[in-house]
Coordinates of C-alpha atoms and ligand atoms in Angstrom, one line a residue:
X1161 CA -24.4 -0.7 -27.7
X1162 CA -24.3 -4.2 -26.1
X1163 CA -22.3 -6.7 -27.6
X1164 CA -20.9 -10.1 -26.6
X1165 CA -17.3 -11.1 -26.8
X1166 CA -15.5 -14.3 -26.8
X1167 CA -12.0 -13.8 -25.1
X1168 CA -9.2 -16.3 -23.6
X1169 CA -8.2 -14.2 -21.0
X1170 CA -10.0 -11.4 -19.2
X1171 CA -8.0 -9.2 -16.5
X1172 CA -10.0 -6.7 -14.5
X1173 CA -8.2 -3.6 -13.1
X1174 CA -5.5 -0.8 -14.2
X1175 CA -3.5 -1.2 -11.5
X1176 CA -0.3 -2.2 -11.1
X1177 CA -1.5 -6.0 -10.2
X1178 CA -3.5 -5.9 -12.8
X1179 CA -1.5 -4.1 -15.8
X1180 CA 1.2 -6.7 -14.7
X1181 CA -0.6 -9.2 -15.5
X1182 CA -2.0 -8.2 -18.8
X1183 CA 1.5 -7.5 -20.1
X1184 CA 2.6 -11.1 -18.8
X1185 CA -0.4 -13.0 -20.3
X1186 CA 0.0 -10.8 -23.5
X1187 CA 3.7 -11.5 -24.0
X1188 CA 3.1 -15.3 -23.6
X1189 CA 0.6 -16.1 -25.2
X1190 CA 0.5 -13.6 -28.6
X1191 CA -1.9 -15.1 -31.0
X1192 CA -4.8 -15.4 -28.0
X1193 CA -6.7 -11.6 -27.4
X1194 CA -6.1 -10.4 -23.7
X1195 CA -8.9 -7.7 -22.5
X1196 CA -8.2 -5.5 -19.9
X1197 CA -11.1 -4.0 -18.1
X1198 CA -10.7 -1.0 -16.2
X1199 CA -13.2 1.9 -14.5
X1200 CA -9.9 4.3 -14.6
X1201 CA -8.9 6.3 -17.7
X1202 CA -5.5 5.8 -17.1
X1203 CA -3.6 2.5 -16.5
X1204 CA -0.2 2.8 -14.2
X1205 CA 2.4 0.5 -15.6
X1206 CA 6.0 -0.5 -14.0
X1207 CA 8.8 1.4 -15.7
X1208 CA 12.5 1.4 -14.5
X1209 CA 11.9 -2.0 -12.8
X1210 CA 15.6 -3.4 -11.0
X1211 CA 15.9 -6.3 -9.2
X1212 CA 18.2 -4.9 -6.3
X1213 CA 19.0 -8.4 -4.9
X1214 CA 17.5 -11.7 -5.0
X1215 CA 14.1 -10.5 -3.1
X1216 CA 14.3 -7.0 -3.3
X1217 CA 13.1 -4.9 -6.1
X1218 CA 12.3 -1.1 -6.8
X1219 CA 10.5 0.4 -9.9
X1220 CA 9.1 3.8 -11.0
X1221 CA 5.2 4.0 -12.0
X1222 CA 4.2 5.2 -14.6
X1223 CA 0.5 6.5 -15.2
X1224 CA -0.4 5.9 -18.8
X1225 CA -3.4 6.6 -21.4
X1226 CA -4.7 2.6 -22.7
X1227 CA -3.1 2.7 -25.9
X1228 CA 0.5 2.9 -25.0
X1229 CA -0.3 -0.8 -23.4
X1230 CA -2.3 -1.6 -26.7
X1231 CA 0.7 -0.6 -29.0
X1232 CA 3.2 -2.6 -26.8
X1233 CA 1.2 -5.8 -27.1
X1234 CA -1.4 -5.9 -30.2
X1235 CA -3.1 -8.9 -28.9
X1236 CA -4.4 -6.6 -25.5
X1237 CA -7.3 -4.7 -25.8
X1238 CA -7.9 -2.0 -22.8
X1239 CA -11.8 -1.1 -22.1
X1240 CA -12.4 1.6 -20.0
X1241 CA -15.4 -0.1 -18.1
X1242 CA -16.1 -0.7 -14.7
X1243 CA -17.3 -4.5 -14.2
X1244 CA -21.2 -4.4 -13.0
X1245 CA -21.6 -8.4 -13.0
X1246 CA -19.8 -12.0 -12.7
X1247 CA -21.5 -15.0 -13.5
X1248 CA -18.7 -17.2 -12.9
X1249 CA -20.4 -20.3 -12.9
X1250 CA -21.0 -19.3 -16.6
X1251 CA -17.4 -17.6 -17.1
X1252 CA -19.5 -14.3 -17.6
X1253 CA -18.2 -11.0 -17.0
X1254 CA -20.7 -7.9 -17.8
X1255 CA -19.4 -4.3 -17.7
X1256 CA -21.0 -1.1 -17.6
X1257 CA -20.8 0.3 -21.3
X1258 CA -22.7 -3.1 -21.9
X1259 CA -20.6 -4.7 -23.4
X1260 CA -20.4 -9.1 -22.4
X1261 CA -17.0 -10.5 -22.0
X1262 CA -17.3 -14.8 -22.2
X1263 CA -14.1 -15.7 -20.5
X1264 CA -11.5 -18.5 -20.5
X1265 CA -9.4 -17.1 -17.5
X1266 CA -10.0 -14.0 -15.7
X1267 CA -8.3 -12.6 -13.1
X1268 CA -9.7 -9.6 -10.8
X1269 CA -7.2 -7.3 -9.7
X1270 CA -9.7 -4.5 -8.6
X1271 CA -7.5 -3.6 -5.8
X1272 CA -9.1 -2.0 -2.7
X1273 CA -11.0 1.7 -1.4
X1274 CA -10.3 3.8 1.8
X1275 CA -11.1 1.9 5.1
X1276 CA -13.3 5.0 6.0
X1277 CA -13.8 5.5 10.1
X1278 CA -17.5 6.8 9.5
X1279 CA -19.3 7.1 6.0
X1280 CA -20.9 9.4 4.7
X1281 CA -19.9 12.5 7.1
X1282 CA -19.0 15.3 3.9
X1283 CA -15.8 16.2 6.8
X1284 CA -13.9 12.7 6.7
X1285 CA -12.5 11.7 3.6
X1286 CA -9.9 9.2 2.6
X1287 CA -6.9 9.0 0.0
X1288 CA -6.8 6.4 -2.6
X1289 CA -6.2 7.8 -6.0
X1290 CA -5.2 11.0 -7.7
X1291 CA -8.7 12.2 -7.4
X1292 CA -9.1 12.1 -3.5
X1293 CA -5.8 13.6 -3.4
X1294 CA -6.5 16.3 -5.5
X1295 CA -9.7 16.7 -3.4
X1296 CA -7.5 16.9 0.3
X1297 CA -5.1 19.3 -1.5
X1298 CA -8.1 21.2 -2.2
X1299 CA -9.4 21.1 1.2
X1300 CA -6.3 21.3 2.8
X1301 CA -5.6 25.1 1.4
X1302 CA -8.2 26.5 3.5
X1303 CA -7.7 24.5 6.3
X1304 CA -6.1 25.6 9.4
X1305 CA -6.2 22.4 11.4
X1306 CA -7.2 18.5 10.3
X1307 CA -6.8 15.6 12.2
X1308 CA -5.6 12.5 10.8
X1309 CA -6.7 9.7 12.1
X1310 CA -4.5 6.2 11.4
X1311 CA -1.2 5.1 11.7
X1312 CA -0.2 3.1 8.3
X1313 CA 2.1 4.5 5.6
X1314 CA -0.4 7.2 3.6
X1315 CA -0.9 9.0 7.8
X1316 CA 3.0 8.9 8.3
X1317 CA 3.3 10.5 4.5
X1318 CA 0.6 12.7 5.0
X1319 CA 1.4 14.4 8.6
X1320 CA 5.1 14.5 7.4
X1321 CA 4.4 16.6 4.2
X1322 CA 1.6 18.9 5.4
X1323 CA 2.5 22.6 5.5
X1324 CA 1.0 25.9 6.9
X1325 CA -1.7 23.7 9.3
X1326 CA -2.4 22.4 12.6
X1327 CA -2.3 18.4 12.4
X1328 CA -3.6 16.5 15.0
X1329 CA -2.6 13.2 14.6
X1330 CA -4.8 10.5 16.7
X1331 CA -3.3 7.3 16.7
X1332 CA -4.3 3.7 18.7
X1333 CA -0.3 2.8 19.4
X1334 CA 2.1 3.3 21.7
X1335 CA 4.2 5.0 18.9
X1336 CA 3.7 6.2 15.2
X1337 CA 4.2 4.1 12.2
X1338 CA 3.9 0.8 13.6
X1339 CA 2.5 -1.4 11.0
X1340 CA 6.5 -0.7 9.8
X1341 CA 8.4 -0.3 12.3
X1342 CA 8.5 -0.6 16.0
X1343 CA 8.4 2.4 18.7
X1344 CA 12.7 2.6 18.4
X1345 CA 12.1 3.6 15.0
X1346 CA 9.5 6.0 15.8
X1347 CA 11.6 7.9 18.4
X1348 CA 14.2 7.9 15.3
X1349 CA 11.8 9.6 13.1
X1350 CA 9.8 12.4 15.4
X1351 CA 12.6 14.6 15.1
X1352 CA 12.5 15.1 11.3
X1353 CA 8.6 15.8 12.4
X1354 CA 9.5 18.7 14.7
X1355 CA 11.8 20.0 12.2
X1356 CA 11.0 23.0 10.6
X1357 CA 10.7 21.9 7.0
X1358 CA 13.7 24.0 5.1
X1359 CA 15.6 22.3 7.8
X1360 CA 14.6 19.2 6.9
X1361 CA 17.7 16.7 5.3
X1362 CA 17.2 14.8 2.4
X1363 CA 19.2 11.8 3.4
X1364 CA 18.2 9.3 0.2
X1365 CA 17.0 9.5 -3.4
X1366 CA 14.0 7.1 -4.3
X1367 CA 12.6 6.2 -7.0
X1368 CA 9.7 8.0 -7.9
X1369 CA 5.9 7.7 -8.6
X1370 CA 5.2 9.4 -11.8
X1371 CA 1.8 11.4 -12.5
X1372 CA -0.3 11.6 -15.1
X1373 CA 1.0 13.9 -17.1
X1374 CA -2.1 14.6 -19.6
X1375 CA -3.9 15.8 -16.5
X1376 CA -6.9 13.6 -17.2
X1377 CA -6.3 11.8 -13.6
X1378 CA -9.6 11.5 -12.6
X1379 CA -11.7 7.8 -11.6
X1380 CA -13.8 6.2 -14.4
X1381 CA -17.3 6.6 -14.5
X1382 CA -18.3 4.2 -11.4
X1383 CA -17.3 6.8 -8.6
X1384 CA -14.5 6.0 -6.3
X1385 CA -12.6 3.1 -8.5
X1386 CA -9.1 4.8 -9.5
X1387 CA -6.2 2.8 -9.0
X1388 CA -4.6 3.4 -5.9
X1389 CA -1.2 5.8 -5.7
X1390 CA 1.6 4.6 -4.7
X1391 CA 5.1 6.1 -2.8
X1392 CA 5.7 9.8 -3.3
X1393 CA 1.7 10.2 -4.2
X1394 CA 2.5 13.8 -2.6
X1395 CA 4.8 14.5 -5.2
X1396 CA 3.6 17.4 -7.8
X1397 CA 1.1 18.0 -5.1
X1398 CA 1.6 21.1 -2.8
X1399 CA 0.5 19.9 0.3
X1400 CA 0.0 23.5 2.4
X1401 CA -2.7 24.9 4.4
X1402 CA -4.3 28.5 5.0
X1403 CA -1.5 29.3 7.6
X1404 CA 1.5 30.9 6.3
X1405 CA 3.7 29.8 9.2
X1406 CA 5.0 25.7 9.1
X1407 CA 2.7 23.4 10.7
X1408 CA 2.4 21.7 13.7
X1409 CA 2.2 18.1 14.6
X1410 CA 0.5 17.0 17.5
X1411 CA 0.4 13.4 18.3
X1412 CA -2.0 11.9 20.5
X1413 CA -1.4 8.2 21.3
X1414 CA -3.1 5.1 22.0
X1415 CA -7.1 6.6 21.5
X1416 CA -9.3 5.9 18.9
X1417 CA -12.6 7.9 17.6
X1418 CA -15.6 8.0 19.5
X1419 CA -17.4 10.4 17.6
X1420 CA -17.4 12.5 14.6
X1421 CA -19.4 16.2 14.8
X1422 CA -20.9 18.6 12.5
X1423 CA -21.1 21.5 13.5
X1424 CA -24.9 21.8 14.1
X1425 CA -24.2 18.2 15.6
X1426 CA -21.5 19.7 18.4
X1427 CA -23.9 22.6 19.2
X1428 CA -26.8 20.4 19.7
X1429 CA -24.9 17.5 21.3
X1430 CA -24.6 17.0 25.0
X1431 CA -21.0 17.2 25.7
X1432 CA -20.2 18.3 28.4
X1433 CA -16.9 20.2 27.1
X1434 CA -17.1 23.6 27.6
X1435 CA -17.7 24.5 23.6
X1436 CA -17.1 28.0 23.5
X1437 CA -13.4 27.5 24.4
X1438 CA -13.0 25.0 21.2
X1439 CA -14.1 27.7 19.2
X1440 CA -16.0 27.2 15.7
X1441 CA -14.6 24.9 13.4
X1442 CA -16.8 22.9 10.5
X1443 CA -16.5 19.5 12.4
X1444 CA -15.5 17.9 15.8
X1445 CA -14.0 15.0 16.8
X1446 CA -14.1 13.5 20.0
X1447 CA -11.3 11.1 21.2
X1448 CA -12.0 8.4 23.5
X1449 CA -9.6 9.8 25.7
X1450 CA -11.9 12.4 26.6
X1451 CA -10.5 15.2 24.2
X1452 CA -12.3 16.7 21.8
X1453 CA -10.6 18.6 18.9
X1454 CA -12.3 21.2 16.7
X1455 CA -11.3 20.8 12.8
X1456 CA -11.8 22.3 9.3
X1457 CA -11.6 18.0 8.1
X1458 CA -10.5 14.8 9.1
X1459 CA -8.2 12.6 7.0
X1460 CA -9.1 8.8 7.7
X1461 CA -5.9 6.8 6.9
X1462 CA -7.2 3.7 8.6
X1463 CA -6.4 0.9 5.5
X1464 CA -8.4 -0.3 2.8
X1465 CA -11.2 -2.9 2.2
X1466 CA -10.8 -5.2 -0.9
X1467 CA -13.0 -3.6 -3.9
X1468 CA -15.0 -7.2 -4.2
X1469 CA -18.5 -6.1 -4.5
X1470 CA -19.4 -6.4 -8.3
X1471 CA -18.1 -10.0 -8.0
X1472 CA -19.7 -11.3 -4.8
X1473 CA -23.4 -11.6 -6.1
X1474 CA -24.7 -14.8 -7.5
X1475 CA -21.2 -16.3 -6.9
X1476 CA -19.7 -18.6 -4.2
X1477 CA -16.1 -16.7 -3.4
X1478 CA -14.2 -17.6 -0.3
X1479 CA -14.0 -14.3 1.5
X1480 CA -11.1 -14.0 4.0
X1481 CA -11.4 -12.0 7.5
X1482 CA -10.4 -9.3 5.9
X1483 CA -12.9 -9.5 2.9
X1484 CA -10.0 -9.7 0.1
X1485 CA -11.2 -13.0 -2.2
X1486 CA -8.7 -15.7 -0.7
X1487 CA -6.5 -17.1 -3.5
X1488 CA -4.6 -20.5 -2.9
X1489 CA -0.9 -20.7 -4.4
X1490 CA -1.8 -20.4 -7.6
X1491 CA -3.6 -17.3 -7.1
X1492 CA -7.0 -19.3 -7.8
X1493 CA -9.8 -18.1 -6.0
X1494 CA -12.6 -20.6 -5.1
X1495 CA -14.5 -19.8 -8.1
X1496 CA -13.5 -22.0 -11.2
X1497 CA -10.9 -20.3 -13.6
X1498 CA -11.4 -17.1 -11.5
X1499 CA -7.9 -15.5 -10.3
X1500 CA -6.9 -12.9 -8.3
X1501 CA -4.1 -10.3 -7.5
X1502 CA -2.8 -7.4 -5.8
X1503 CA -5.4 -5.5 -2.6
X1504 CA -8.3 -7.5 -3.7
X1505 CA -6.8 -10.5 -3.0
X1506 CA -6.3 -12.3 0.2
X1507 CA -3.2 -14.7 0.5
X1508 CA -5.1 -18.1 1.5
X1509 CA -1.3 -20.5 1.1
X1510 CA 0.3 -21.4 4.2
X1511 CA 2.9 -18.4 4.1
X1512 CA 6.9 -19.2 4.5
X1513 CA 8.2 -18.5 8.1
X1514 CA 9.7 -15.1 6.9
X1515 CA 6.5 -13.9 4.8
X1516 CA 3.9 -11.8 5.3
X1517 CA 1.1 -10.3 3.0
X1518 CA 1.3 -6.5 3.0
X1519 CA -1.1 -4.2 0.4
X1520 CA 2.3 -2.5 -1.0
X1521 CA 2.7 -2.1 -4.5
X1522 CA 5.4 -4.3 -4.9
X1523 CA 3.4 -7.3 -3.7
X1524 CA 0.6 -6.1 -6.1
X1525 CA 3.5 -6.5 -9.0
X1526 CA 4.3 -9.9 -8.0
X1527 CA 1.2 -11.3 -7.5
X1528 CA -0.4 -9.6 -11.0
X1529 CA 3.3 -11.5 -12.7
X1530 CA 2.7 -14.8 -10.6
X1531 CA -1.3 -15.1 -11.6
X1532 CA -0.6 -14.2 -15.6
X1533 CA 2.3 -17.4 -15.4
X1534 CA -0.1 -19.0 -13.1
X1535 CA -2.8 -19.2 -15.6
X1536 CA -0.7 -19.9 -18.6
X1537 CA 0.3 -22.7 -16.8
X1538 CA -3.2 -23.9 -16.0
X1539 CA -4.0 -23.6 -20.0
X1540 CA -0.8 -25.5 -21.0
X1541 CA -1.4 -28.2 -18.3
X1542 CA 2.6 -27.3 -17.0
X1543 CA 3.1 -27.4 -13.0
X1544 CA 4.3 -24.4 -11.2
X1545 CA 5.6 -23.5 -7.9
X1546 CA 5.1 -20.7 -6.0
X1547 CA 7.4 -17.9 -7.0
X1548 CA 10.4 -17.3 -5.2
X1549 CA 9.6 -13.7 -4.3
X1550 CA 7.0 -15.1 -1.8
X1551 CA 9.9 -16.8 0.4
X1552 CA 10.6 -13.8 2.0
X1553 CA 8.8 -10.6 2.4
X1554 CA 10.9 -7.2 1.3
X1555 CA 10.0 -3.8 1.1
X1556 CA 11.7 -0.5 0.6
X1557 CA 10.3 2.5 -0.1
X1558 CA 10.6 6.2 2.3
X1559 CA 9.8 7.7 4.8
X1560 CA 10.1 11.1 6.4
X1561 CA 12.7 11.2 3.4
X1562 CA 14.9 8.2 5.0
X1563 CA 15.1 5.6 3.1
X1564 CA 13.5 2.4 4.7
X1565 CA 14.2 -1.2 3.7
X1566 CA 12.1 -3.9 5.5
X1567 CA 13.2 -7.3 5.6
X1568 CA 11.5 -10.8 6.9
X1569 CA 9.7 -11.0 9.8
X1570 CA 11.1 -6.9 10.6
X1571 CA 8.4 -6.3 13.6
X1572 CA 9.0 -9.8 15.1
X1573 CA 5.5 -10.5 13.8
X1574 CA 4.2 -13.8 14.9
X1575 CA 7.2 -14.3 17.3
X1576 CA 5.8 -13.5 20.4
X1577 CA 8.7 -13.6 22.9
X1578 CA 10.8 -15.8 21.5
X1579 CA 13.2 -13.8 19.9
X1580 CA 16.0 -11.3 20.2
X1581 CA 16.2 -7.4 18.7
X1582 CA 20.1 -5.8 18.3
X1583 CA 19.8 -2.3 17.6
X1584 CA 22.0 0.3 16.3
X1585 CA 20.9 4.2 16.1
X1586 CA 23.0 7.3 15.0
X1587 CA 20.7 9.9 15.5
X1588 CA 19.5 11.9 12.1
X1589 CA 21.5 9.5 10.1
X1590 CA 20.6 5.7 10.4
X1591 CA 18.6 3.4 12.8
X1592 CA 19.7 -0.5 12.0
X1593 CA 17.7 -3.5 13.7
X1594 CA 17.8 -7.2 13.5
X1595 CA 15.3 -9.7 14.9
X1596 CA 16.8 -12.9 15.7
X1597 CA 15.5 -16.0 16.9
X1598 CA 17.5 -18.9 18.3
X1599 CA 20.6 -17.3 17.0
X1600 CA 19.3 -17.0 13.2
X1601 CA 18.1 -13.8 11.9
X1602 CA 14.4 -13.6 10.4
X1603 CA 13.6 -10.2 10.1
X1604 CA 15.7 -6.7 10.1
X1605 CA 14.5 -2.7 9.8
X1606 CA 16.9 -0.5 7.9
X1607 CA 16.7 2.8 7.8
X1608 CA 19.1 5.6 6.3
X1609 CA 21.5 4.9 4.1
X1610 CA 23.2 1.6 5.6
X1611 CA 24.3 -0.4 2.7
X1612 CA 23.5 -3.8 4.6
X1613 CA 19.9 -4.9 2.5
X1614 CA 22.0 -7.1 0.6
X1615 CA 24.1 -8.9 3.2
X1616 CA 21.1 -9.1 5.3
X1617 CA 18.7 -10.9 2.9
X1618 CA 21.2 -13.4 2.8
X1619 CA 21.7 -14.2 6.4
X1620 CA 17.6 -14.4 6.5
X1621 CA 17.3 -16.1 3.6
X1622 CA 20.4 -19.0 4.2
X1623 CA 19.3 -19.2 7.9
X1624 CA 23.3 -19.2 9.1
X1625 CA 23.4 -19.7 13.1
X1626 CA 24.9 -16.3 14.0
X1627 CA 24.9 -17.0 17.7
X1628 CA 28.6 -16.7 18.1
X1629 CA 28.9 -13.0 16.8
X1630 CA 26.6 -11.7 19.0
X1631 CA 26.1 -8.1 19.5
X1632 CA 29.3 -7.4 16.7
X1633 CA 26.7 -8.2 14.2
X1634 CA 26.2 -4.5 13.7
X1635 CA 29.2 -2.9 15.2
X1636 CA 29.9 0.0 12.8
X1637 CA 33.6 -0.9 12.9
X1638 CA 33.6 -4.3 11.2
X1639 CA 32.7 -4.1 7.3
X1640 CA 30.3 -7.3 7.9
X1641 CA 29.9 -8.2 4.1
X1642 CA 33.9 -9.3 4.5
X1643 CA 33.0 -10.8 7.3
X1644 CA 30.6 -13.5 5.4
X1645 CA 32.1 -13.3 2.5
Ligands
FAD1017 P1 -5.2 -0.6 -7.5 O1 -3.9 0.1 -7.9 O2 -6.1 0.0 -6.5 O3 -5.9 -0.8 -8.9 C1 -7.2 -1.3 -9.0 C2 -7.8 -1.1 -10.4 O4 -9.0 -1.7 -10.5 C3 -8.0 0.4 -10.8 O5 -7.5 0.6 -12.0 C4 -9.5 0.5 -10.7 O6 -10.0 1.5 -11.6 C5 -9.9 -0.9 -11.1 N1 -11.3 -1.3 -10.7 C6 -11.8 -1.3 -9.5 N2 -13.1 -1.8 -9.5 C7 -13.3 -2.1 -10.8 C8 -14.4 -2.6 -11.5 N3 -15.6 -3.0 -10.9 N4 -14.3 -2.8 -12.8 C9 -13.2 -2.5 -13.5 N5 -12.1 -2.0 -12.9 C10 -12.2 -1.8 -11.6 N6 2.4 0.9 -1.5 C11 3.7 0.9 -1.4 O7 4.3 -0.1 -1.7 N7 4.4 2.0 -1.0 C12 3.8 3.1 -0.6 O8 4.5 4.1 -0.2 C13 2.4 3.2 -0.8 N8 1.8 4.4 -0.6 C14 0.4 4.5 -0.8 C15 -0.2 5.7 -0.7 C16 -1.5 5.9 -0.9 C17 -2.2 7.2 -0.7 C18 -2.3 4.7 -1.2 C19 -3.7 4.9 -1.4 C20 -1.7 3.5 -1.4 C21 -0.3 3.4 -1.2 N9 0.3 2.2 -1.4 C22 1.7 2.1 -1.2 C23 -0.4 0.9 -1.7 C24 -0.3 0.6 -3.2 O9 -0.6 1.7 -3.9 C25 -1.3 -0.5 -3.5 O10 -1.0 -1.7 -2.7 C26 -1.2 -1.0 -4.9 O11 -1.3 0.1 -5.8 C27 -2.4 -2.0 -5.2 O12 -2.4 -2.3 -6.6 P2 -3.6 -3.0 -7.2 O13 -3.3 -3.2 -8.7 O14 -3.9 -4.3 -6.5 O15 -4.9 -2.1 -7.0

């Protein structure tokens, strides 16, 4: 039944951004009634949560029915809704069960969908949330080949874990993986993808993503608006094909997708591949390297756009190039008392020299903290500065079951030549690199277990000239926290 509802402070999205948030505004301010509105069932909230040095955190996530958050904090109220319409002009906020929220502060954290390379072909599907997952698993155990197209974090996961099927894995780079790491790196990693997978080490321990455990994982009732997984969204997920021997990777670099084929499409199409020798598979896909790749699916892992579109109409948002509302460094979008956090959002402050927005979860936790303190400011008339964890950009997480820690400016991004890279590899055990430039160091890769996060993050973050160590920087022989200590 519609209704109307007077409330200070309105968050949208069960997400980490935007659970973050809720708890934050809940917690400060506990005689005012928070609402969170969320299209998914479940909301994921951060558990374990250790601050591993000044910029570096890691925290377990926890996927969790509404009323744990609602006991927690009695002044939050979780309704599973998805938003249908913003009048912000009006501080209006409509959602599908019909009920009207009038709002003080609100702030969207609706997070973002699958970047898909072609809509609408029922053979290309994309990962977000524990449905779409559940959906490849299901695919995936009577496939015998896929390709995966992409070359961000969910394609590295994904051709890493699949078992008992062909990959083909079409990337546009020079090497794999290189929105984290540069093509050093990747050499470091392809042998743990040619390994068979009993053989394969399990060099490091990381924290891990937690699933629903009631089983009710699916998206609300809007469709495709589950919160998105996070690290280890594999995990509790058998990732194995129709083959029964271990799978295959085959990379092919630098091409991109021309085409997409059903397989009335292939027949009737005028390629001028000889078809019979691709045998019959339930899709094609043609590379624009002239190869063409018969396929039970393909797995599009090319990124994610910001879910904006319930917000845009009717309302004047400054959308950024790549369509997440732009927030200034109060997390304020243009719209009047209008916030915004996590993959919706678009970082519109002129970033520090050693920062970098990244849709990661751990940037979604900071920016769903910073916009709750952001807004209690605004409502107490207090100032606030931009939060330290936005001086430097830090990220660990795993891949290929090395643990990876990312620090600064850790693909020389924006440096163009000036700048200097010291390397250090031990095969199958670590890979170590620093980006320096004019002797100072801005950005570093470590991979394995190297112990040097900490010391690292402070030579980025103090800025010491380190011109006169040179190369013994990362000589294995020198214990280099002694050596700044
Ligand atoms: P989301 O988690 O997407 O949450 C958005 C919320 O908004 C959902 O609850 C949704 O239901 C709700 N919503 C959407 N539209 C509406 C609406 N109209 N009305 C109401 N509610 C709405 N990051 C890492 O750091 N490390 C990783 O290893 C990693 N791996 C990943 C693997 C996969 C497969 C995916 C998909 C992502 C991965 N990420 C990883 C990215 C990370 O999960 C996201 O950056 C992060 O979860 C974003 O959080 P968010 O709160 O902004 O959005």
């Amino acid at each position: 039944m519609a209704s109307d509802k007077q409330v200070t402070f309105v968050i949208v999205g069960g997400g980490i951004a935007g659970v973050t948030c809720a708890e934050q505004i809940a917690s400060q301010f506990p005689s005012d009634e928070v609402c969170l509105l969320t299209a998914s069932p479940l909301v994921k909230t951060v558990i374990n949560f250790k601050q591993v040095s000044k910029t570096l955190e890691e925290f377990d996530i926890e996927e969790q029915p509404s009323s744990v958050l609602e006991e927690k904090y009695p002044n939050l109220k979780v309704i599973q809704s998805a938003v249908k319409l913003l009048r912000a002009k009006e501080h209006l906020l409509q959602a599908e069960n019909g009920q009207t929220f009038h709002y003080k502060k609100l702030c969207l954290c609706s997070g973002g969908r699958p970047k898909l390379l072609i809509q609408d072909k029922p053979h290309v599907l994309g990962i977000r949330d524990t449905d779409s997952a559940q959906d490849f698993q299901k695919r995936l155990s009577k496939a015998k080949r896929i390709v995966v197209i992409g070359n961000g974090g969910i394609a590295l996961e994904l051709v890493y874990e699949v078992e008992g099927c062909e990959v083909i894995w079409a990337i546009k780079d020079k090497a794999i993986g290189n929105t984290f790491f540069d093509a050093g790196a990747a050499q470091f990693f392809i042998p743990s993808l040619e390994a068979e997978k009993k053989d394969r080490s399990l060099p490091c321990k990381r924290s891990r993503y937690t699933t629903d455990k009631t089983g009710v994982g699916h998206s609300g009732a809007s469709g495709e608006l589950g919160s998105a997984l996070g690290p280890d969204w594999h995990e509790g997920i058998e990732l194995r094909g129709a083959e029964q021997s271990s799978s295959g990777v085959h990379i092919e670099y630098e091409c991109e997708v021309d085409e997409i084929f059903t397989q009335q499409e292939f027949l009737q199409s005028k390629l001028s591949t000889k078809k019979s020798e691709l045998g019959m598979w339930p899709a094609y896909v043609q590379l624009n390297n002239g190869k063409v790749y018969g396929c039970d699916f393909v797995v599009s892992a090319t990124g994610v756009v910001p879910n904006t579109e319930p917000f845009l109409h009717g309302n004047n948002f400054d959308l950024a190039e790549d369509h997440g509302l732009r927030v200034d460094d109060h997390m304020r979008t243009s719209e009047q008392d209008v916030y915004a956090a996590g993959d919706v959002c678009t970082a519109g402050w002129k970033p520090s020299a050693l920062w970098q927005q990244m849709r990661l979860w751990t940037q979604a936790r900071q920016m769903g903290w910073y916009a709750a303190r952001c807004m209690a400011a605004d409502v107490l008339e207090e100032p606030i500065e931009l939060d330290f964890c936005f001086e430097l950009f830090t990220h660990i997480t795993k891949f290929f079951n090395y643990k990876v820690v990312l620090l600064g400016k850790f693909n020389a991004q924006g440096l163009g030549f000036d700048h200097e890279l010291l390397v250090r590899c031990t095969k199958g055990q670590e890979y170590v690199k620093v980006v320096l430039t004019g002797g100072r160091m801005v950005g570093a890769v470590l991979i394995g277990e190297t112990d040097l996060e900490e010391t690292f993050e402070n030579l980025i973050l103090n800025q010491m000239d380190l011109s006169r160590y040179g190369e013994e920087l990362l000589n294995p022989n020198i214990d280099i926290e002694d050596y700044f200590d």
